[in-house]
Coordinates of C-alpha atoms in Angstrom, one line a residue:
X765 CA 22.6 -3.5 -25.4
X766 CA 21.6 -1.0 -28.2
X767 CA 19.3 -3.5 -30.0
X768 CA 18.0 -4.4 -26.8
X769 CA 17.6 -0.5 -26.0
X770 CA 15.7 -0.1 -29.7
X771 CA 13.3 -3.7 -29.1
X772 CA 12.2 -1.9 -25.6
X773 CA 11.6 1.6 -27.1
X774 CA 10.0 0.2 -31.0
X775 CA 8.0 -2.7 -29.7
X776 CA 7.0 -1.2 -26.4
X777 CA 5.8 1.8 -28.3
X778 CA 3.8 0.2 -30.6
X779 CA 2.2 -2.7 -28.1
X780 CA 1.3 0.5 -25.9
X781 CA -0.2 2.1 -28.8
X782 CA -2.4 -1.3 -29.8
X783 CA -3.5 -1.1 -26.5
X784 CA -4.8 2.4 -26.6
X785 CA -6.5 2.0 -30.0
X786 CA -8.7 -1.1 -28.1
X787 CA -9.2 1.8 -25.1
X788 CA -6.6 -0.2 -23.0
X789 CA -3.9 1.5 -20.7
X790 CA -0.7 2.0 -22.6
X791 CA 1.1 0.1 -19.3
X792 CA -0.6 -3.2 -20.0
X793 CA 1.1 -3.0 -23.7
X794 CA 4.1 -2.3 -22.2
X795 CA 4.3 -5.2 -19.4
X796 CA 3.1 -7.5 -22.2
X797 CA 6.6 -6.4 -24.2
X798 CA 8.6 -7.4 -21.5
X799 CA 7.4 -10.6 -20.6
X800 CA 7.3 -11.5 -24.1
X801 CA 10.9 -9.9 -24.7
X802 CA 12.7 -10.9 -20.9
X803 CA 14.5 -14.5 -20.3
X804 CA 11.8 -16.2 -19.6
X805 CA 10.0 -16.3 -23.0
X806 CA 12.0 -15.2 -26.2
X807 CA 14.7 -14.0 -24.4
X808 CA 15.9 -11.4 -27.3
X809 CA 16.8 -8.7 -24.1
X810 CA 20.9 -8.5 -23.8
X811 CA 22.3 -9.8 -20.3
X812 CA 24.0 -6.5 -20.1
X813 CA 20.9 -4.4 -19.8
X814 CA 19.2 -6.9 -17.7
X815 CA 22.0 -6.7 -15.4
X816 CA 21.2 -3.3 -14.8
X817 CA 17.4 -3.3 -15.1
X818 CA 17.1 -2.5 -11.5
X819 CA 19.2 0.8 -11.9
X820 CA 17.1 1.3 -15.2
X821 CA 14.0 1.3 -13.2
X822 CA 15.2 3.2 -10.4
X823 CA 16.1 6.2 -13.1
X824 CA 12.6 6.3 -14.5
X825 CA 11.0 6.1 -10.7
X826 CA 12.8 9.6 -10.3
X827 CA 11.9 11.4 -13.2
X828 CA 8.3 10.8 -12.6
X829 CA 8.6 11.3 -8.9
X830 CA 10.2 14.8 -9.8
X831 CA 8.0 15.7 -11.9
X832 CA 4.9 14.5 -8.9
X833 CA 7.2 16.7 -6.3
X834 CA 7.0 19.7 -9.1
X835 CA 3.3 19.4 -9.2
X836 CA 2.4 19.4 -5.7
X837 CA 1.6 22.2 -3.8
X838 CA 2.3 22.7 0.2
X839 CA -1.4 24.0 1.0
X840 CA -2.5 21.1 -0.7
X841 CA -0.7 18.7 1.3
X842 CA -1.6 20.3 4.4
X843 CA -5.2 20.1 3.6
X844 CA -5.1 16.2 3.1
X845 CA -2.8 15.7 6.0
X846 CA -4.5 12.9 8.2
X847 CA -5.5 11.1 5.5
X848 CA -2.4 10.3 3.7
X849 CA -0.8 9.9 6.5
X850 CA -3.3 6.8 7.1
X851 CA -3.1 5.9 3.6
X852 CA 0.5 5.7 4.0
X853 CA 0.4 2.6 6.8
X854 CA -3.3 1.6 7.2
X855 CA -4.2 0.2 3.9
X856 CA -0.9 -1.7 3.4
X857 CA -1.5 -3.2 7.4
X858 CA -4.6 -4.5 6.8
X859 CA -3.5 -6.4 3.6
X860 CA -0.5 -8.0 5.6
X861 CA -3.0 -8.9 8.5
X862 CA -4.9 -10.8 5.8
X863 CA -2.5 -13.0 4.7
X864 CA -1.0 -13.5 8.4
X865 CA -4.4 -14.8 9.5
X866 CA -5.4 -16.7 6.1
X867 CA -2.3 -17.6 4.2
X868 CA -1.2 -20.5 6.5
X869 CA -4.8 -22.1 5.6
X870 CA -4.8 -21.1 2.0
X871 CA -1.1 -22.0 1.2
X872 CA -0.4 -24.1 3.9
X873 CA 2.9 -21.8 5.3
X874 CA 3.9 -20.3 8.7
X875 CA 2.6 -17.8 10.3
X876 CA 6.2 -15.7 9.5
X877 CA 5.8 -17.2 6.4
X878 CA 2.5 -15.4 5.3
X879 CA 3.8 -11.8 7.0
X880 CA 6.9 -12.3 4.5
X881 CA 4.6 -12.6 1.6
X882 CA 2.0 -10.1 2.5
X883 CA 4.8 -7.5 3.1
X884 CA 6.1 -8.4 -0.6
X885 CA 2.2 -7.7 -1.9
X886 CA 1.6 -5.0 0.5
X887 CA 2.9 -2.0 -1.1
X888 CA 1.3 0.0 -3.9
X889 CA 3.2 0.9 -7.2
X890 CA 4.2 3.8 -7.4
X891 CA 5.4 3.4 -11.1
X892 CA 1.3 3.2 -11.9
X893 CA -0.2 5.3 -9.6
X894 CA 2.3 8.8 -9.8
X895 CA 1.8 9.6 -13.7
X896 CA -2.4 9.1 -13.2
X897 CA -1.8 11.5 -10.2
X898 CA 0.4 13.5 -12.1
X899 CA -2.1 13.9 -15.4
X900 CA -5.0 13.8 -12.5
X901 CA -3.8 17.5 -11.3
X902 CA -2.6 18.6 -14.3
X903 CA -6.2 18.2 -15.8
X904 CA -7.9 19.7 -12.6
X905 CA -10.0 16.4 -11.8
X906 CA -10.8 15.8 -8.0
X907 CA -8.0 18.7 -7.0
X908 CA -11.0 20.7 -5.4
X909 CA -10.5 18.0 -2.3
X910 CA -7.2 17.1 -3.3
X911 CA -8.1 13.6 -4.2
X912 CA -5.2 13.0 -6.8
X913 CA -2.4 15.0 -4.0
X914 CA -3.9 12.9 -1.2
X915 CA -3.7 9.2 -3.3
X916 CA 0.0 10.9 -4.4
X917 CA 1.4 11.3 -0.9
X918 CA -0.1 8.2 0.3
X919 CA 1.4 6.1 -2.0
X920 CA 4.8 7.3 -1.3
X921 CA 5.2 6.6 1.8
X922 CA 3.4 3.1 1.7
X923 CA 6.9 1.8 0.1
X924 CA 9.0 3.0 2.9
X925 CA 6.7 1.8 5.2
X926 CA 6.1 -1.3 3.5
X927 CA 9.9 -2.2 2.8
X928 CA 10.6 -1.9 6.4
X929 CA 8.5 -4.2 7.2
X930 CA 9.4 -6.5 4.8
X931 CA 13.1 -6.5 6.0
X932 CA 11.6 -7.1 9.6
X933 CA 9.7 -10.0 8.4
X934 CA 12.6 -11.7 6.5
X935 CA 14.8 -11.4 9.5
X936 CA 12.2 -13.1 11.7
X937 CA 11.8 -15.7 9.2
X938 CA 15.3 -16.4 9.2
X939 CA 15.2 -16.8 13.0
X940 CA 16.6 -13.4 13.7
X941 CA 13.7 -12.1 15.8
X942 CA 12.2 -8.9 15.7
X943 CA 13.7 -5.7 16.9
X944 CA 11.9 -2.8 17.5
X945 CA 14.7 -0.6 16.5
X946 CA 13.6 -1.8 13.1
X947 CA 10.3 -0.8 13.2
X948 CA 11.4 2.8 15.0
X949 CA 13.4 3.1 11.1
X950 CA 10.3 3.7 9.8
X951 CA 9.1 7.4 10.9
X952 CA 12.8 8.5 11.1
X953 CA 13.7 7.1 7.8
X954 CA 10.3 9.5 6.3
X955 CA 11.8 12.7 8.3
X956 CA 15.1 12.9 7.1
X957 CA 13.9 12.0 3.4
X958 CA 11.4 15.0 3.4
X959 CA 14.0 17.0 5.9
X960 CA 17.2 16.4 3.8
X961 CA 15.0 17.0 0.9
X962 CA 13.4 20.2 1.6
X963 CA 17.0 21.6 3.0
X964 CA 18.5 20.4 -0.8
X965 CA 15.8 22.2 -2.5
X966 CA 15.7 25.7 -0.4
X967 CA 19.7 25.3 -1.2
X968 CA 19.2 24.7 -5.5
X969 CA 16.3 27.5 -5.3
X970 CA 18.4 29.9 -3.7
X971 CA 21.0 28.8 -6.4
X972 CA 19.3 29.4 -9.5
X973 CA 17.9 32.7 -7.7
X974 CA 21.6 34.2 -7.2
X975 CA 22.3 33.0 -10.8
X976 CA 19.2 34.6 -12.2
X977 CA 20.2 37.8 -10.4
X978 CA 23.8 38.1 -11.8
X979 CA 22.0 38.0 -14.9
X980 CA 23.9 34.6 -15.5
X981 CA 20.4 32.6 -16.3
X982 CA 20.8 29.5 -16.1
X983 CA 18.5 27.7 -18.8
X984 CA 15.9 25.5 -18.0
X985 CA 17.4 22.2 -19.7
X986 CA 20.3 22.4 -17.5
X987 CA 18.4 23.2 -13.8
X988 CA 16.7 19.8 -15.2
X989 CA 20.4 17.8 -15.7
X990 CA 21.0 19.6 -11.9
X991 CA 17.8 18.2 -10.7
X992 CA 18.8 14.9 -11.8
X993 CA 22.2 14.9 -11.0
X994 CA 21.2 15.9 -7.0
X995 CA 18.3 13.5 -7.1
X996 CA 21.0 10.3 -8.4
X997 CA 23.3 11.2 -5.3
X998 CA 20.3 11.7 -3.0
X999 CA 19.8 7.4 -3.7
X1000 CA 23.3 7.1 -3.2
X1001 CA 23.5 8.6 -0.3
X1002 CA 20.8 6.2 0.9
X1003 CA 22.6 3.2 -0.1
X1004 CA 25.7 4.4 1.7
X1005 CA 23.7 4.6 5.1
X1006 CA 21.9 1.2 4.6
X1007 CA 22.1 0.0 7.9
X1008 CA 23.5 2.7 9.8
X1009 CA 21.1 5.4 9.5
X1010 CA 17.4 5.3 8.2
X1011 CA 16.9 7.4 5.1
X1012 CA 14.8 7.4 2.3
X1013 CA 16.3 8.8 -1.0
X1014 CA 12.7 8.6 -3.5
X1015 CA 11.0 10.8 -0.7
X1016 CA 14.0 13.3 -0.5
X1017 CA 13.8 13.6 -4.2
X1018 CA 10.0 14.7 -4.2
X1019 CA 10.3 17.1 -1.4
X1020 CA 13.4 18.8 -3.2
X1021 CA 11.3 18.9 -6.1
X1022 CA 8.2 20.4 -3.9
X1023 CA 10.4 23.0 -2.5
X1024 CA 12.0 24.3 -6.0
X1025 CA 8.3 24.5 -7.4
X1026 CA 7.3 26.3 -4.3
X1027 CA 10.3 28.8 -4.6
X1028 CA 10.5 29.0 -7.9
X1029 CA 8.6 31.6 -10.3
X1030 CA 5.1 29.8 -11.7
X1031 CA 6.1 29.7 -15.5
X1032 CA 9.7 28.4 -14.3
X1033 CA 8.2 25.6 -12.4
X1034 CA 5.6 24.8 -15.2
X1035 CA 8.6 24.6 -18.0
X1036 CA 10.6 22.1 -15.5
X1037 CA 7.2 19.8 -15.1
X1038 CA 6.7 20.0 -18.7
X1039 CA 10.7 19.0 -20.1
X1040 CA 10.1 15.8 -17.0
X1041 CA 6.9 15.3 -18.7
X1042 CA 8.7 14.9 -22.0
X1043 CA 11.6 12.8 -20.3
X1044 CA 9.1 10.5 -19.0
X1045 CA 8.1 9.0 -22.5
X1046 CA 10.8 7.6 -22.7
X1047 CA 11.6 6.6 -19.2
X1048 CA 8.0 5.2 -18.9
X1049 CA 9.2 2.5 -22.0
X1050 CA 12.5 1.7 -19.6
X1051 CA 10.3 1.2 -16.6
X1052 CA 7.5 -0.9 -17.7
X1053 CA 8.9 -3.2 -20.3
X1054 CA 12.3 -3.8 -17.3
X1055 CA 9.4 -4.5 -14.8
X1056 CA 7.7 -7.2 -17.1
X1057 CA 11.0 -8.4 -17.9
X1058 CA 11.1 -9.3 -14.2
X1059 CA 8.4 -11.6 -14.2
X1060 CA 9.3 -15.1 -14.5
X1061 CA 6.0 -16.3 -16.1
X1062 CA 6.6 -19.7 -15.0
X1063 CA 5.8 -19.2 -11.5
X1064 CA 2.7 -18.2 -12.2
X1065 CA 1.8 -21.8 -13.1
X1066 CA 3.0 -22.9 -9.7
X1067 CA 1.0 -20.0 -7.7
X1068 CA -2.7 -22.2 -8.7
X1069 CA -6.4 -21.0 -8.1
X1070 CA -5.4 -20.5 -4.1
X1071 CA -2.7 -17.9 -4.8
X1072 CA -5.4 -15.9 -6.8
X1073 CA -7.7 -16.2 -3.7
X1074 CA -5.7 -15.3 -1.3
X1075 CA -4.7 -11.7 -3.1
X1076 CA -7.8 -11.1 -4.1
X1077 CA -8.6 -11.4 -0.4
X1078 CA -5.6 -9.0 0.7
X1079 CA -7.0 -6.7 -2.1
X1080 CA -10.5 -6.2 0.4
X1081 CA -8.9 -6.2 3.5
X1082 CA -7.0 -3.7 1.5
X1083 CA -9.9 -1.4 0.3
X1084 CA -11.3 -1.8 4.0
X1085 CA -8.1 -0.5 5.3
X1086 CA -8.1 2.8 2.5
X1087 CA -12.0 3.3 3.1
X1088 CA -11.6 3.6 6.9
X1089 CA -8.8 6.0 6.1
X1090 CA -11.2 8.6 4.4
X1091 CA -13.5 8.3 7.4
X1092 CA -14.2 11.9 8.3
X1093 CA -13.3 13.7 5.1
X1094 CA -15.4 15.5 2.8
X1095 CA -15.1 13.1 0.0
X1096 CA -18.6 11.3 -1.3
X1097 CA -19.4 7.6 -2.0
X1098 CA -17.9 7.8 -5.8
X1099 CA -14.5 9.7 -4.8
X1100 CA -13.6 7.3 -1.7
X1101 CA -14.4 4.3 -4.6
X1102 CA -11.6 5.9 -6.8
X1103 CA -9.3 6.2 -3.9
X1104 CA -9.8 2.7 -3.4
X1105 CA -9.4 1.7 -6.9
X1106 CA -6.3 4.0 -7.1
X1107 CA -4.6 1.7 -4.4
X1108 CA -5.3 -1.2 -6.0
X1109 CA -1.9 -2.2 -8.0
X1110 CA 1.1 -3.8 -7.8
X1111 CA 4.4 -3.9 -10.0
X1112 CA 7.5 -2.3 -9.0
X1113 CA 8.2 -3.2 -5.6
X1114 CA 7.0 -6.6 -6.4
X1115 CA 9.5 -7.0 -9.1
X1116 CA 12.4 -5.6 -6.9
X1117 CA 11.6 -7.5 -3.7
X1118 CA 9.9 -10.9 -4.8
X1119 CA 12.8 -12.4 -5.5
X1120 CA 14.6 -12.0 -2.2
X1121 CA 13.3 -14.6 -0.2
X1122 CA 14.1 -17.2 -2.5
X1123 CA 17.6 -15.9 -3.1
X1124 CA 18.1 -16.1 0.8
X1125 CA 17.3 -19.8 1.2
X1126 CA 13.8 -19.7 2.7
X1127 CA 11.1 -22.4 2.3
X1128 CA 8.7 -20.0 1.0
X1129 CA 10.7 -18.9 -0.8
X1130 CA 9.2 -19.9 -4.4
X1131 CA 5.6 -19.4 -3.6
X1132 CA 6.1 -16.1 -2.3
X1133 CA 7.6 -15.3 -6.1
X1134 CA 4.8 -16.8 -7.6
X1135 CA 2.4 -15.0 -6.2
X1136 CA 4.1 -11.8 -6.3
X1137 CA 4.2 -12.4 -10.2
X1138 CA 1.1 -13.2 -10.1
X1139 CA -0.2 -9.9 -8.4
X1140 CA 1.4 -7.5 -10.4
X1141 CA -0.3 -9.8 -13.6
X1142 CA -3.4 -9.0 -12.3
X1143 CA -3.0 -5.9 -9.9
X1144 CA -0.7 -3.6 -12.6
X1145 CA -3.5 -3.9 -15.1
X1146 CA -6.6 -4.2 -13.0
X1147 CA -5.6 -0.8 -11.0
X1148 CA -4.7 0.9 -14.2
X1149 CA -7.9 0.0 -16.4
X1150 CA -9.4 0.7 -13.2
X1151 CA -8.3 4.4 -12.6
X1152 CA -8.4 5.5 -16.3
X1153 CA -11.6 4.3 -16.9
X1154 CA -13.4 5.2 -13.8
X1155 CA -12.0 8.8 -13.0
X1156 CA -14.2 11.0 -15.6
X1157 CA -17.1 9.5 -13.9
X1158 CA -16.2 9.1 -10.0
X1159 CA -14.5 12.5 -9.8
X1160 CA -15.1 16.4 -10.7
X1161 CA -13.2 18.2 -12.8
X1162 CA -12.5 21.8 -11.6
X1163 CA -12.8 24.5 -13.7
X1164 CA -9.4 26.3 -14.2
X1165 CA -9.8 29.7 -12.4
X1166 CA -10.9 27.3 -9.7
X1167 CA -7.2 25.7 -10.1
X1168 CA -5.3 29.0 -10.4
X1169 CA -6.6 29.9 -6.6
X1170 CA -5.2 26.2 -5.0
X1171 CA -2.1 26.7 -6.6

């Protein structure tokens, strides 16, 4: 596992730095390393840390969703509240409904079929789209309308939206039916994540407050180890109630995080976002090169010219579904284009989920692979060239006194 651990971190670092000497997003390098590293090319990656890629991945997801919740701010969220609440469902709908109506033409499956794979393709990565938020609002561009904390929100609640949905599908497809209890799952399952959350963090705030005033300080390296080891048995916690009781763990963690940052002195809460920042080099290298390990490279070559089609045409029902969204905000012509852009790709949920419906037996079950692999190919880098390229010149950069009054 240790030279595994050292090809990830050397060879992912230096692809990633290849691609940012040719002005190309560090992630792309980093896929590339694990496709070229994983079992389906040169397979040089140990069994034993691709046995527990998935819990590799799930560890870097919640550093950088800790460090989002640390640099979000409650007015701010308030401010963009219908919006992301539309940008949480209505994008990720309207791609779904696209393949339901033009898949079975396309790729010649079922009705069910084509809702399974559109709720595989539906949901936007969050692995790409949190750090560009992230640097977005730490740099001040689009925060005078909230542009970065509106695309931030929305795209964390499209996955437990999304995955819902997805479980519905698959139990449809295997002649299950559909049950609206499922679909009731997905509102409670977002208000006990941000409840549960924002009741952990008032409790580690007040915490580190008593501490502070006993004049026992506790340093800021170990309130991060605390903030990890609570955000680790917040997922737990939501694989113990799988199936019982509706909970998201990844949106507990970021409105923990929220609430310590809002509670929490300014210069505390800036030194926390700055060590995640620093733990998130190297988690970024686990994330990305795990994630193109995932992709079985193969199936692209089975997905032909109609896959492509058909999610490039989820991709505009897509954008349709993220423009009618920002209907009725202040945001011009060039902002709503980033947002759109901003939605655009696909990788981690992809990778986790693409998989399942072959594993369970069903017909569609390799196609819906292949063109999953295929998305995140051509989503992952297409929405991250897309967003670093295009923000300097569809947003507005606020000037920093401007900043210290939002925050």
């Amino acid at each position: 596992m240790l030279f595994s651990l050292s090809l990830v971190f050397l060879v992912g670092l230096s692809t990633a730095a290849i691609c940012r000497r040719i002005h190309l997003p560090r992630i792309i390098g980093m896929l590339v390393t694990g496709i070229l590293l994983g079992p389906y090319v040169l397979d040089l990656l140990d069994s034993s840390i691709l046995g527990i890629s998935a819990e590799l991945r799930k560890f870097a997801l919640v550093i950088i969703l800790i460090k989002a919740g640390l640099s979000l701010n409650l007015d701010d969220l308030k401010k963009v509240g219908r919006p992301a609440i539309c940008m949480s469902f209505l994008p990720a709908l309207f791609e779904i409904s696209a393949f339901v109506l033009f898949a079975p033409a396309i790729l010649g499956i079922n009705r069910i079929e084509a809702a399974v794979m559109g709720a595989v393709l539906g949901a936007v990565s969050p692995a790409v789209v949190v750090p560009r938020m992230v640097t977005l609002m730490e740099q001040n561009w689009g925060t005078e309308k909230k542009i970065p904390q509106l695309i931030l929100a929305g795209a964390s609640l499209d996955d437990v939206f999304v995955i819902v949905l997805f479980t519905t599908f698959l139990g449809m497809a295997q002649g299950n039916g559909v049950h609206m209890l499922a679909l009731a799952k997905i509102p409670i399952s977002i208000l006990l994540g941000l409840l549960t959350g924002a009741l952990v963090g008032l409790f580690l705030s007040r915490l580190f407050e008593l501490y502070y005033a006993h004049h026992e300080l506790i340093r800021n390296s170990t309130k991060v180890i605390i903030i990890l080891g609570i955000s680790f048995f917040l997922l737990t916690v939501e694989e113990w109630l799988e199936g019982t009781v509706p909970f998201s763990g990844l949106l507990a963690i970021m409105s923990m995080s929220l609430v310590i940052a809002m509670r929490s002195v300014p210069s505390v809460a800036q030194r926390l976002r700055e060590k995640y920042g620093k733990l998130w080099l190297a988690a970024e290298l686990i994330l990305f090169v795990l994630v193109g390990a995932a992709v079985d490279i193969r199936y692209t070559l089975d997905a032909g010219l109609e896959a492509v089609w058909m999610i490039l045409l989820g991709l505009t029902f897509r954008s349709i579904g993220v423009w009618l969204c920002l209907l009725g905000t202040r945001l011009d012509f060039k902002e709503r284009l980033y947002c759109v852009i901003a939605y655009l790709p696909k990788a981690t949920v992809q990778a986790a989920i693409g998989s399942v419906p072959l594993s369970m037996g069903l017909p569609c079950g390799k196609l819906v692979l292949s063109v999953a692999v295929l998305s995140i190919l051509i989503t992952a880098p297409l929405g991250a060239i897309g967003m670093d390229l295009a923000y300097p010149h569809l947003l507005k950069k606020e000037s920093p006194s401007d900043g210290q009054d939002s925050r």
